[in-house]
CSV table of C-alpha atoms in Angstrom, one decimal:
chain,number,residue,atom,x,y,z
F,1,MET,CA,1.8,-64.0,26.6
F,2,GLN,CA,2.3,-62.9,23.0
F,3,LYS,CA,-0.3,-60.7,21.3
F,4,LEU,CA,-0.9,-60.0,17.6
F,5,GLY,CA,-2.1,-56.5,16.8
F,6,LEU,CA,-2.7,-54.5,13.6
F,7,SER,CA,-2.0,-50.8,13.5
F,8,GLN,CA,-2.3,-48.2,10.8
F,9,SER,CA,-0.1,-45.2,10.4
F,10,LEU,CA,0.4,-42.5,7.8
F,11,GLN,CA,3.9,-41.4,6.9
F,12,GLN,CA,5.2,-38.9,4.3
F,13,LYS,CA,8.6,-39.6,2.8
F,14,LEU,CA,10.5,-37.6,0.2
F,15,SER,CA,12.1,-39.5,-2.7
F,16,PRO,CA,15.8,-38.9,-3.4
F,17,GLN,CA,14.8,-36.8,-6.4
F,18,GLN,CA,12.6,-34.6,-4.3
F,19,ILE,CA,15.4,-34.1,-1.8
F,20,GLN,CA,17.8,-33.3,-4.6
F,21,PHE,CA,15.3,-30.6,-5.9
F,22,ILE,CA,14.9,-29.1,-2.4
F,23,LYS,CA,18.7,-28.8,-2.0
F,24,LEU,CA,19.1,-27.2,-5.5
F,25,LEU,CA,16.2,-24.8,-4.9
F,26,GLN,CA,17.8,-23.2,-1.8
F,27,VAL,CA,21.2,-22.9,-3.5
F,28,PRO,CA,21.8,-19.2,-4.6
F,29,THR,CA,23.1,-18.4,-8.1
F,30,ALA,CA,26.6,-17.8,-6.8
F,31,GLU,CA,26.9,-21.4,-5.5
F,32,LEU,CA,25.0,-23.1,-8.3
F,33,GLU,CA,28.0,-23.4,-10.6
F,34,THR,CA,30.0,-25.1,-7.8
F,35,ARG,CA,27.1,-27.5,-7.2
F,36,ILE,CA,27.0,-28.4,-10.9
F,37,GLU,CA,30.7,-28.8,-11.1
F,38,GLU,CA,30.5,-31.3,-8.2
F,39,GLU,CA,27.8,-33.3,-10.0
F,40,LEU,CA,29.9,-33.3,-13.2
F,41,GLU,CA,32.9,-34.7,-11.4
F,42,ILE,CA,31.0,-37.6,-9.7
F,43,ASN,CA,28.8,-38.5,-12.7
F,44,PRO,CA,30.5,-39.2,-16.0
F,45,ALA,CA,27.1,-39.6,-17.7
F,46,LEU,CA,26.5,-35.9,-17.3
F,47,GLU,CA,28.2,-33.4,-19.6
F,48,GLU,CA,28.3,-29.7,-19.9
F,49,GLY,CA,28.0,-28.1,-23.3
F,50,GLU,CA,25.6,-27.4,-26.1
F,51,GLY,CA,23.5,-30.3,-27.4
F,52,GLU,CA,21.3,-31.0,-30.4
F,53,ALA,CA,18.3,-29.6,-28.7
F,54,GLU,CA,19.8,-26.2,-28.0
F,55,GLY,CA,17.3,-23.4,-28.4
F,56,GLU,CA,14.2,-25.6,-28.1
F,57,GLU,CA,11.7,-24.9,-25.5
F,58,PRO,CA,12.0,-27.5,-22.7
F,59,GLU,CA,9.1,-29.5,-21.5
F,60,LYS,CA,7.4,-27.8,-18.7
F,61,ALA,CA,8.3,-29.2,-15.3
F,62,GLU,CA,5.7,-29.6,-12.6
F,63,ASP,CA,5.6,-26.5,-10.4
F,64,ASN,CA,4.7,-28.3,-7.3
F,65,PHE,CA,7.4,-30.8,-6.4
F,66,GLU,CA,5.3,-32.3,-3.7
F,67,GLU,CA,2.9,-33.6,-6.3
F,68,GLN,CA,5.4,-34.6,-9.0
F,69,GLU,CA,5.7,-38.3,-9.5
F,70,TYR,CA,9.2,-39.5,-10.3
F,71,GLN,CA,9.5,-42.8,-12.1
F,72,GLU,CA,12.1,-44.6,-10.2
F,73,THR,CA,13.7,-47.6,-12.1
F,74,SER,CA,13.9,-50.8,-10.1
F,75,GLY,CA,14.0,-54.5,-10.5
F,76,SER,CA,16.6,-56.9,-11.8
F,77,GLU,CA,19.2,-56.2,-14.4
F,78,ASP,CA,17.1,-58.1,-17.0
F,79,GLU,CA,14.5,-55.4,-16.8
F,80,VAL,CA,16.6,-52.7,-18.3
F,81,ASP,CA,14.7,-51.1,-21.2
F,82,ILE,CA,17.3,-50.0,-23.7
F,83,LYS,CA,14.9,-47.8,-25.6
F,84,ASP,CA,14.3,-45.6,-22.6
F,85,TYR,CA,18.0,-44.6,-22.7
F,86,LEU,CA,18.4,-44.4,-26.4
F,87,ARG,CA,15.6,-41.8,-26.6
F,88,ASP,CA,17.4,-39.0,-24.8
F,89,ASP,CA,16.5,-36.0,-26.9
F,90,ASP,CA,14.9,-34.3,-23.9
F,91,TYR,CA,18.3,-34.4,-22.1
F,92,SER,CA,20.7,-33.9,-24.9
F,93,GLY,CA,21.0,-30.2,-24.2
F,94,TYR,CA,18.8,-27.3,-23.1
F,95,LYS,CA,18.7,-23.7,-22.2
F,96,MET,CA,16.0,-21.9,-20.2
F,97,GLN,CA,14.4,-18.5,-19.8
F,98,GLY,CA,16.9,-15.8,-18.8
F,99,ASP,CA,19.6,-16.7,-21.3
F,100,GLY,CA,22.0,-13.8,-21.6
F,101,ASP,CA,25.2,-12.8,-23.2
F,102,GLU,CA,28.2,-15.0,-22.6
F,103,ASP,CA,29.9,-12.0,-21.0
F,104,ASP,CA,27.4,-12.3,-18.1
F,105,ASP,CA,29.0,-15.5,-17.1
F,106,ARG,CA,32.5,-14.1,-16.7
F,107,ASP,CA,33.7,-13.7,-13.2
F,108,MET,CA,34.3,-10.2,-11.9
F,109,PRO,CA,38.1,-9.6,-11.4
F,110,LEU,CA,39.3,-9.6,-7.8
F,111,PRO,CA,41.6,-6.7,-6.9
F,112,MET,CA,45.1,-7.4,-5.8
F,113,SER,CA,45.7,-6.3,-2.2
F,114,THR,CA,47.6,-7.1,0.9
F,115,SER,CA,46.1,-8.0,4.2
F,116,LEU,CA,46.3,-5.9,7.3
F,117,HIS,CA,48.7,-8.4,8.9
F,118,GLU,CA,51.1,-8.1,5.9
F,119,GLN,CA,51.0,-4.3,6.0
F,120,LEU,CA,51.9,-4.3,9.7
F,121,MET,CA,54.6,-6.9,9.3
F,122,ASP,CA,56.2,-4.8,6.5
F,123,GLN,CA,56.3,-1.8,8.8
F,124,LEU,CA,57.6,-3.9,11.7
F,125,ASP,CA,60.6,-4.9,9.5
F,126,PHE,CA,61.6,-1.3,9.1
F,127,LEU,CA,61.9,-0.7,12.9
F,128,GLY,CA,65.2,-2.6,13.0
F,129,LEU,CA,64.4,-4.4,16.3
F,130,ASP,CA,66.6,-7.0,17.9
F,131,GLU,CA,65.6,-10.6,17.7
F,132,LYS,CA,63.7,-10.6,21.1
F,133,ASN,CA,61.8,-7.4,20.4
F,134,TYR,CA,61.0,-8.4,16.8
F,135,THR,CA,59.5,-11.7,18.2
F,136,ILE,CA,57.4,-9.6,20.6
F,137,GLY,CA,56.3,-7.4,17.7
F,138,LYS,CA,55.3,-10.4,15.7
F,139,GLN,CA,53.2,-11.7,18.6
F,140,LEU,CA,51.5,-8.3,19.0
F,141,VAL,CA,50.8,-8.0,15.3
F,142,GLY,CA,49.3,-11.5,15.3
F,143,SER,CA,47.1,-10.5,18.2
F,144,ILE,CA,45.5,-7.6,16.3
F,145,GLU,CA,42.0,-8.3,15.3
F,146,GLY,CA,40.3,-7.5,12.0
F,147,ASP,CA,39.0,-4.1,13.2
F,148,GLY,CA,42.5,-3.1,14.3
F,149,TYR,CA,42.3,-3.6,18.1
F,150,ILE,CA,44.3,-5.7,20.5
F,151,ARG,CA,41.9,-7.1,23.0
F,152,ARG,CA,44.2,-9.6,24.7
F,153,ASP,CA,45.7,-8.4,28.0
F,154,LEU,CA,49.4,-7.8,27.8
F,155,GLU,CA,49.9,-10.3,30.7
F,156,ALA,CA,48.3,-13.0,28.4
F,157,ILE,CA,50.6,-12.0,25.6
F,158,VAL,CA,53.6,-12.3,28.0
F,159,ASN,CA,52.4,-15.9,28.8
F,160,ASP,CA,52.0,-16.7,25.1
F,161,LEU,CA,55.6,-15.6,24.5
F,162,ALA,CA,56.9,-17.7,27.3
F,163,PHE,CA,55.0,-20.9,26.3
F,164,SER,CA,55.0,-20.7,22.5
F,165,GLN,CA,58.2,-18.8,21.8
F,166,GLY,CA,60.3,-19.6,24.8
F,167,ILE,CA,60.9,-15.9,25.4
F,168,GLU,CA,60.8,-14.3,28.9
F,169,ALA,CA,59.5,-10.8,28.7
F,170,THR,CA,58.0,-8.3,31.1
F,171,VAL,CA,54.7,-6.4,30.5
F,172,GLU,CA,56.8,-3.2,30.3
F,173,GLU,CA,58.9,-4.6,27.5
F,174,VAL,CA,55.8,-5.8,25.6
F,175,GLU,CA,54.1,-2.4,26.1
F,176,ALA,CA,57.2,-0.6,24.8
F,177,VAL,CA,57.0,-2.5,21.5
F,178,LEU,CA,53.3,-2.0,21.4
F,179,LYS,CA,53.8,1.8,21.6
F,180,LYS,CA,56.0,1.6,18.5
F,181,ILE,CA,53.4,-0.5,16.6
F,182,GLN,CA,50.8,2.1,17.5
F,183,THR,CA,52.7,4.6,15.3
F,184,PHE,CA,52.1,2.4,12.3
F,185,ASP,CA,49.5,3.1,9.6
F,186,PRO,CA,46.6,3.1,9.6
F,187,PRO,CA,46.3,5.7,12.5
F,188,GLY,CA,44.8,4.2,15.6
F,189,ILE,CA,46.0,0.7,14.9
F,190,ALA,CA,46.8,-1.7,17.9
F,191,ALA,CA,44.7,0.3,20.3
F,192,ARG,CA,43.3,-1.6,23.3
F,193,ASN,CA,40.0,0.3,23.4
F,194,LEU,CA,38.1,3.0,21.6
F,195,GLN,CA,39.3,5.8,23.8
F,196,GLU,CA,43.0,4.9,23.1
F,197,CYS,CA,42.2,4.5,19.4
F,198,LEU,CA,40.7,8.0,19.1
F,199,LEU,CA,43.6,9.5,21.2
F,200,LEU,CA,46.2,7.8,18.9
F,201,GLN,CA,44.6,9.4,15.9
F,202,LEU,CA,44.4,12.8,17.5
F,203,GLU,CA,48.1,12.6,18.6
F,204,ARG,CA,49.0,11.9,15.0
F,205,MET,CA,47.1,15.1,13.9
F,206,ASP,CA,48.5,17.3,16.7
F,207,ASN,CA,51.0,19.8,15.3
F,208,GLY,CA,51.0,22.0,18.4
F,209,HIS,CA,49.0,24.8,16.7
F,210,ASP,CA,45.5,23.3,16.1
F,211,ILE,CA,43.2,24.4,18.9
F,212,ASP,CA,40.5,21.9,17.9
F,213,VAL,CA,42.9,19.0,18.2
F,214,ALA,CA,44.1,20.1,21.6
F,215,VAL,CA,40.5,20.5,22.9
F,216,ALA,CA,39.5,17.1,21.3
F,217,LYS,CA,42.4,15.4,23.1
F,218,LYS,CA,41.3,17.0,26.4
F,219,ILE,CA,37.7,15.8,25.9
F,220,ILE,CA,38.9,12.2,25.2
F,221,THR,CA,41.3,12.1,28.1
F,222,GLU,CA,39.2,14.0,30.8
F,223,CYS,CA,35.6,13.9,29.6
F,224,TYR,CA,35.3,10.6,27.7
F,225,ASP,CA,32.4,9.3,29.8
F,226,GLU,CA,30.4,12.5,29.2
F,227,PHE,CA,31.3,12.4,25.5
F,228,THR,CA,30.0,8.9,25.0
F,229,LYS,CA,26.7,9.9,26.7
F,230,LYS,CA,26.6,13.2,24.8
F,231,HIS,CA,26.4,15.3,28.0
F,232,TYR,CA,27.8,18.3,26.3
F,233,GLN,CA,26.9,20.8,29.0
F,234,LYS,CA,28.9,18.7,31.5
F,235,ILE,CA,31.9,18.8,29.1
F,236,GLN,CA,31.6,22.6,28.9
F,237,LYS,CA,31.6,22.7,32.7
F,238,LYS,CA,34.6,20.5,33.0
F,239,LEU,CA,36.5,22.5,30.4
F,240,GLU,CA,35.5,25.7,32.2
F,241,THR,CA,34.1,27.3,29.1
F,242,GLU,CA,30.8,28.8,28.1
F,243,ASP,CA,31.7,29.0,24.4
F,244,GLU,CA,29.5,26.3,22.8
F,245,GLU,CA,31.4,26.7,19.5
F,246,PHE,CA,34.6,25.8,21.3
F,247,VAL,CA,33.3,22.4,22.2
F,248,ARG,CA,31.2,21.8,19.0
F,249,ASP,CA,34.2,22.1,16.7
F,250,ALA,CA,36.3,19.6,18.8
F,251,VAL,CA,33.4,17.2,18.9
F,252,ASP,CA,32.9,17.4,15.2
F,253,LEU,CA,36.6,16.6,14.8
F,254,ILE,CA,36.3,13.5,17.0
F,255,VAL,CA,33.2,12.1,15.3
F,256,LYS,CA,35.1,12.1,12.0
F,257,LEU,CA,37.8,9.8,13.3
F,258,ASN,CA,37.9,6.2,12.4
F,259,PRO,CA,36.6,3.9,15.2
F,260,LYS,CA,37.8,0.8,13.3
F,261,PRO,CA,41.2,1.5,11.9
F,262,GLY,CA,41.6,-2.0,10.6
F,263,GLY,CA,38.3,-2.0,8.9
F,264,SER,CA,39.6,-0.7,5.6
F,265,SER,CA,42.1,-3.5,5.4
F,266,ALA,CA,40.2,-6.3,7.0
F,267,PRO,CA,38.1,-7.2,4.0
F,268,SER,CA,41.2,-8.0,2.0
F,269,MET,CA,41.9,-10.8,4.5
F,270,VAL,CA,39.1,-12.8,3.1
F,271,LYS,CA,38.0,-13.4,-0.5
F,272,ASN,CA,36.0,-10.5,-1.9
F,273,GLN,CA,32.3,-11.4,-2.4
F,274,TYR,CA,29.9,-10.0,-4.9
F,275,ILE,CA,26.1,-10.2,-4.8
F,276,ILE,CA,25.0,-12.0,-7.9
F,277,PRO,CA,21.2,-11.5,-8.5
F,278,ASP,CA,19.1,-14.5,-9.3
F,279,PHE,CA,16.6,-12.5,-11.2
F,280,ILE,CA,16.8,-9.4,-13.5
F,281,LEU,CA,13.7,-7.2,-13.5
F,282,THR,CA,13.6,-4.3,-16.1
F,283,ASN,CA,11.0,-1.6,-16.7
F,284,ASN,CA,10.4,-1.5,-20.4
F,285,ASN,CA,8.2,1.6,-21.0
F,286,GLY,CA,6.0,0.8,-18.0
F,287,LYS,CA,6.0,-3.0,-18.6
F,288,LEU,CA,7.9,-5.1,-16.1
F,289,GLU,CA,10.0,-7.8,-17.7
F,290,LEU,CA,11.4,-10.6,-15.5
F,291,ALA,CA,14.2,-13.0,-16.5
F,292,LEU,CA,16.4,-15.5,-14.7
F,293,ASN,CA,20.1,-14.7,-14.5
F,294,SER,CA,21.8,-16.7,-17.3
F,295,ARG,CA,23.9,-18.4,-14.6
F,296,ASN,CA,20.7,-20.2,-13.6
F,297,ALA,CA,20.4,-21.8,-17.1
F,298,PRO,CA,23.4,-24.1,-17.4
F,299,GLU,CA,23.9,-26.2,-20.6
F,300,LEU,CA,23.8,-29.8,-19.5
F,301,ARG,CA,23.3,-33.0,-21.5
F,302,ILE,CA,23.5,-36.8,-21.2
F,303,SER,CA,26.8,-38.2,-22.4
F,304,ARG,CA,26.6,-39.6,-25.9
F,305,SER,CA,29.3,-42.1,-25.2
F,306,TYR,CA,27.1,-43.7,-22.5
F,307,THR,CA,24.1,-44.0,-24.8
F,308,GLU,CA,26.5,-45.7,-27.3
F,309,MET,CA,27.2,-48.3,-24.6
F,310,PHE,CA,23.5,-49.1,-24.6
F,311,LYS,CA,23.5,-49.4,-28.3
F,312,ALA,CA,26.4,-51.9,-28.2
F,313,TYR,CA,24.6,-53.8,-25.4
F,314,ASP,CA,21.4,-54.0,-27.5
F,315,LYS,CA,23.3,-55.7,-30.3
F,316,SER,CA,25.3,-58.0,-28.1
F,317,ASP,CA,24.7,-61.2,-26.3
F,318,LYS,CA,22.6,-60.1,-23.3
F,319,LYS,CA,23.7,-63.2,-21.3
F,320,ASP,CA,27.2,-61.9,-20.8
F,321,LYS,CA,27.3,-61.3,-17.1
F,322,LYS,CA,30.1,-58.8,-17.1
F,323,LEU,CA,28.4,-56.8,-19.8
F,324,LYS,CA,25.2,-56.8,-17.8
F,325,GLU,CA,27.0,-55.5,-14.8
F,326,ALA,CA,28.5,-52.7,-16.8
F,327,VAL,CA,25.1,-51.8,-18.2
F,328,SER,CA,23.6,-51.7,-14.7
F,329,PHE,CA,26.3,-49.2,-13.7
F,330,VAL,CA,25.7,-47.1,-16.7
F,331,LYS,CA,22.0,-47.2,-16.1
F,332,GLN,CA,22.5,-45.9,-12.5
F,333,LYS,CA,24.6,-43.0,-13.8
F,334,LEU,CA,22.1,-42.1,-16.6
F,335,ASP,CA,19.3,-42.1,-14.1
F,336,ALA,CA,21.2,-39.8,-11.8
F,337,ALA,CA,22.0,-37.5,-14.7
F,338,LYS,CA,18.4,-37.3,-15.9
F,339,TRP,CA,17.2,-36.7,-12.3
F,340,PHE,CA,19.7,-33.9,-11.9
F,341,ILE,CA,18.7,-32.2,-15.2
F,342,ASP,CA,15.1,-32.5,-14.2
F,343,ALA,CA,15.8,-30.9,-10.8
F,344,ILE,CA,17.6,-28.0,-12.5
F,345,LYS,CA,14.6,-27.5,-14.9
F,346,GLN,CA,12.2,-27.7,-12.0
F,347,ARG,CA,14.3,-25.2,-10.0
F,348,GLN,CA,14.2,-22.7,-12.8
F,349,GLN,CA,10.4,-23.0,-13.2
F,350,THR,CA,9.8,-22.7,-9.5
F,351,LEU,CA,12.1,-19.7,-9.2
F,352,LEU,CA,10.4,-17.9,-12.0
F,353,LYS,CA,6.9,-18.7,-10.8
F,354,THR,CA,7.6,-17.5,-7.3
F,355,MET,CA,9.3,-14.3,-8.5
F,356,ARG,CA,6.5,-13.5,-10.9
F,357,ALA,CA,4.0,-13.8,-8.0
F,358,ILE,CA,6.1,-11.4,-5.9
F,359,VAL,CA,6.3,-8.9,-8.7
F,360,ASP,CA,2.5,-9.1,-9.2
F,361,PHE,CA,1.9,-8.6,-5.5
F,362,GLN,CA,4.3,-5.6,-5.2
F,363,TYR,CA,3.8,-4.2,-8.7
F,364,ASP,CA,3.5,-0.6,-7.6
F,365,PHE,CA,6.9,-0.8,-5.8
F,366,PHE,CA,8.7,-2.3,-8.7
F,367,LEU,CA,7.3,0.4,-11.0
F,368,GLU,CA,8.7,3.3,-9.0
F,369,GLY,CA,10.9,1.9,-6.3
F,370,ASP,CA,9.0,3.8,-3.6
F,371,GLU,CA,9.2,1.9,-0.3
F,372,THR,CA,6.0,3.4,1.0
F,373,LYS,CA,4.2,1.5,-1.7
F,374,LEU,CA,5.3,-1.9,-0.4
F,375,LYS,CA,2.3,-3.9,0.7
F,376,PRO,CA,2.2,-6.2,3.7
F,377,MET,CA,3.2,-9.6,2.4
F,378,ILE,CA,3.9,-12.9,4.1
F,379,LEU,CA,5.1,-16.3,2.8
F,380,LYS,CA,1.5,-17.7,2.9
F,381,ASP,CA,0.3,-15.0,0.4
F,382,ILE,CA,2.8,-16.1,-2.3
F,383,ALA,CA,2.3,-19.8,-1.5
F,384,THR,CA,-1.4,-19.4,-2.0
F,385,MET,CA,-0.9,-17.5,-5.3
F,386,ILE,CA,1.3,-20.1,-6.9
F,387,GLY,CA,-0.2,-23.2,-5.2
F,388,MET,CA,2.9,-24.3,-3.5
F,389,ASP,CA,3.9,-25.1,0.0
F,390,ILE,CA,5.1,-22.3,2.3
F,391,SER,CA,8.4,-24.1,2.9
F,392,THR,CA,9.1,-24.0,-0.8
F,393,VAL,CA,8.5,-20.3,-1.0
F,394,SER,CA,10.7,-19.8,2.1
F,395,ARG,CA,13.6,-21.6,0.4
F,396,VAL,CA,13.3,-19.3,-2.6
F,397,ALA,CA,13.0,-16.1,-0.6
F,398,SER,CA,15.7,-16.8,2.0
F,399,SER,CA,18.6,-17.0,-0.4
F,400,LYS,CA,17.8,-15.2,-3.6
F,401,ALA,CA,18.0,-11.6,-4.8
F,402,VAL,CA,16.6,-9.6,-7.7
F,403,GLN,CA,18.2,-6.8,-9.7
F,404,THR,CA,15.9,-3.9,-10.4
F,405,ASP,CA,16.3,-0.4,-11.8
F,406,PHE,CA,16.6,0.8,-8.2
F,407,GLY,CA,19.3,-1.6,-7.0
F,408,ILE,CA,19.6,-5.3,-5.9
F,409,TYR,CA,17.2,-6.5,-3.3
F,410,PRO,CA,17.1,-9.8,-1.4
F,411,LEU,CA,13.7,-11.4,-1.9
F,412,LYS,CA,13.1,-11.5,1.9
F,413,TYR,CA,13.1,-7.7,1.8
F,414,PHE,CA,9.7,-7.7,0.2
F,415,PHE,CA,8.1,-9.8,3.0
F,416,SER,CA,6.9,-7.8,6.0
F,417,GLU,CA,4.2,-7.8,8.6
F,418,GLY,CA,1.1,-5.5,8.4
F,419,ILE,CA,0.1,-2.7,10.6
F,420,SER,CA,-3.5,-1.4,10.7
F,421,THR,CA,-4.4,2.2,10.3
F,422,ASP,CA,-7.4,4.3,11.5
F,423,SER,CA,-9.1,3.7,8.2
F,424,GLY,CA,-8.9,-0.1,8.7
F,425,GLU,CA,-6.3,-0.6,5.9
F,426,GLU,CA,-3.2,-2.7,6.3
F,427,VAL,CA,0.2,-1.1,5.6
F,428,SER,CA,3.6,-2.7,5.4
F,429,SER,CA,5.9,-2.4,8.4
F,430,ARG,CA,8.6,-1.3,6.0
F,431,GLU,CA,6.5,1.7,5.1
F,432,VAL,CA,6.2,2.6,8.8
F,433,LYS,CA,10.0,2.2,9.2
F,434,GLN,CA,10.6,4.6,6.3
F,435,ILE,CA,8.3,7.1,8.0
F,436,ILE,CA,10.2,6.7,11.3
F,437,LYS,CA,13.4,7.3,9.4
F,438,ASP,CA,12.1,10.4,7.7
F,439,ILE,CA,10.8,11.8,11.0
F,440,ILE,CA,14.1,11.3,12.8
F,441,GLU,CA,16.1,12.8,9.9
F,442,ALA,CA,13.9,15.9,10.0
F,443,GLU,CA,14.0,16.3,13.8
F,444,ASP,CA,15.7,19.0,15.7
F,445,LYS,CA,19.1,17.5,16.7
F,446,ASN,CA,19.3,19.7,19.8
F,447,LYS,CA,16.0,18.1,21.0
F,448,PRO,CA,15.8,14.7,19.4
F,449,LEU,CA,12.4,12.9,19.6
F,450,SER,CA,12.0,10.1,22.1
F,451,ASP,CA,10.2,6.8,21.3
F,452,ASP,CA,7.1,8.1,23.1
F,453,LYS,CA,7.0,11.2,20.9
F,454,LEU,CA,7.5,9.1,17.8
F,455,GLU,CA,4.6,6.9,18.9
F,456,LYS,CA,2.4,10.0,19.3
F,457,ILE,CA,3.4,11.4,15.9
F,458,LEU,CA,2.7,8.0,14.2
F,459,ASN,CA,-0.7,7.7,16.0
F,460,ASP,CA,-1.6,11.2,14.8
F,461,LYS,CA,-0.8,10.1,11.3
F,462,GLY,CA,-3.2,7.2,11.6
F,463,TYR,CA,-0.8,4.3,12.3
F,464,ASN,CA,-1.9,2.2,15.3
F,465,ILE,CA,1.5,1.4,16.7
F,466,ALA,CA,2.8,0.9,20.3
F,467,ARG,CA,5.9,2.5,21.7
F,468,ARG,CA,7.7,-0.9,22.0
F,469,THR,CA,7.1,-1.5,18.3
F,470,VAL,CA,8.5,2.0,17.5
F,471,ALA,CA,11.6,1.1,19.6
F,472,LYS,CA,11.9,-2.3,17.8
F,473,TYR,CA,11.7,-0.7,14.3
F,474,ARG,CA,14.2,2.1,15.3
F,475,GLU,CA,16.7,-0.5,16.5
F,476,GLN,CA,16.2,-2.5,13.2
F,477,LEU,CA,17.1,0.7,11.4
F,478,ASN,CA,20.2,1.0,13.5
F,479,ILE,CA,19.1,4.4,14.8
F,480,PRO,CA,20.3,5.1,18.4
F,481,VAL,CA,18.0,6.3,21.2
F,482,ALA,CA,17.2,10.1,21.4
F,483,ARG,CA,19.9,10.9,24.0
F,484,LEU,CA,22.6,9.5,21.7
F,485,ARG,CA,21.3,11.4,18.7
F,486,LYS,CA,21.6,14.8,20.4
F,487,GLU,CA,24.0,17.3,18.8
F,488,LEU,CA,25.2,20.7,19.8
């Protein structure tokens, strides 16, 4: 039996313009130019360059995109209002706060360099190997990872040679070629593990007269497990010596070796990347001045040729079907161009509003750059200050950076949880991390402090913090446990 019912539901949907704004908001400055270029390519009604309105203050965009109402054009082709598209002064051209010198827009030059693979292949060519061994060498070089290690088993490489190159080789033949590659620069290249990498570098340094190198080689070959655990007394016992200096000098030599020999060359295998700040904050005689990076203020305008099409349509016979179809197409492109320019304007306003709130909240830090003056701050704090949604603040904070007199910081750096003190005040977790770092730097390296002792010191200073939290912060600072910080 059929039934007829009535139900009521509440749904929230984002308009295409709001979605466009959201996507533009989370795009960092480094990618904004690419996004604009893409829009310029697909929309001929949008142009880049100075317009008649250059230098004028743009109309203020609504800060809260959730509350902004976009006037979406709809209806039949006969409803096209020509006057709406002939009055385009607001879109002819604009620049926003943060305009800088044209030199700021120039790309930084990329250094010319060769990749690690190219360096190794050049050295392989000088060995004068026969065709079979040269192919084995190419296979080995191709198996070297970015940090300089070969982690594939030689048996697997033998199989690769058989299936991909049609070459039958033994593990011994492959290892013989590997030994030659391990003499290449940088020292330690093509090692199969850290122990072999360190030993290769020490062998390169061994001239037969340096006692520290000889002892270091013995430590790596005979006491490697004790060395990794920093059991120096066991090393002394194995080496049958009571002279602590004898071991300390060798250990100091080992720790100066490069654990990632391919590291210096690996970055050249990919495109060099530079951090481009979205904001520039300067301290002008005690007054903080905030500006957007000029790359965030592109010069965009509506195409004059497209508005001329509307003028021609206004004077023509509006019953011409083909002309009406052309005007409908132009109208869609003009709408898209205006929406895009509006989204860019709104993006700039939102970025500045959010950053100003962060500066006001963390004013003491931005004046001096002292990390201990960072206050506990969460996304909700800034969202409440500027009257925006937390998700909007999150999009700004997760992908933007600010240039200060003390360096470039990602915005998410300033957000941290709070920890209570004995006095009832809330302090930033970043302040506690800095104190932990200072305590560890000042500790006696012969008797490094455990997490339990760090907890007690912090509690004595008035910070109510548990040992597990101390361990979490220490790990976030990339500081090893006490046993691995021990020195002779």
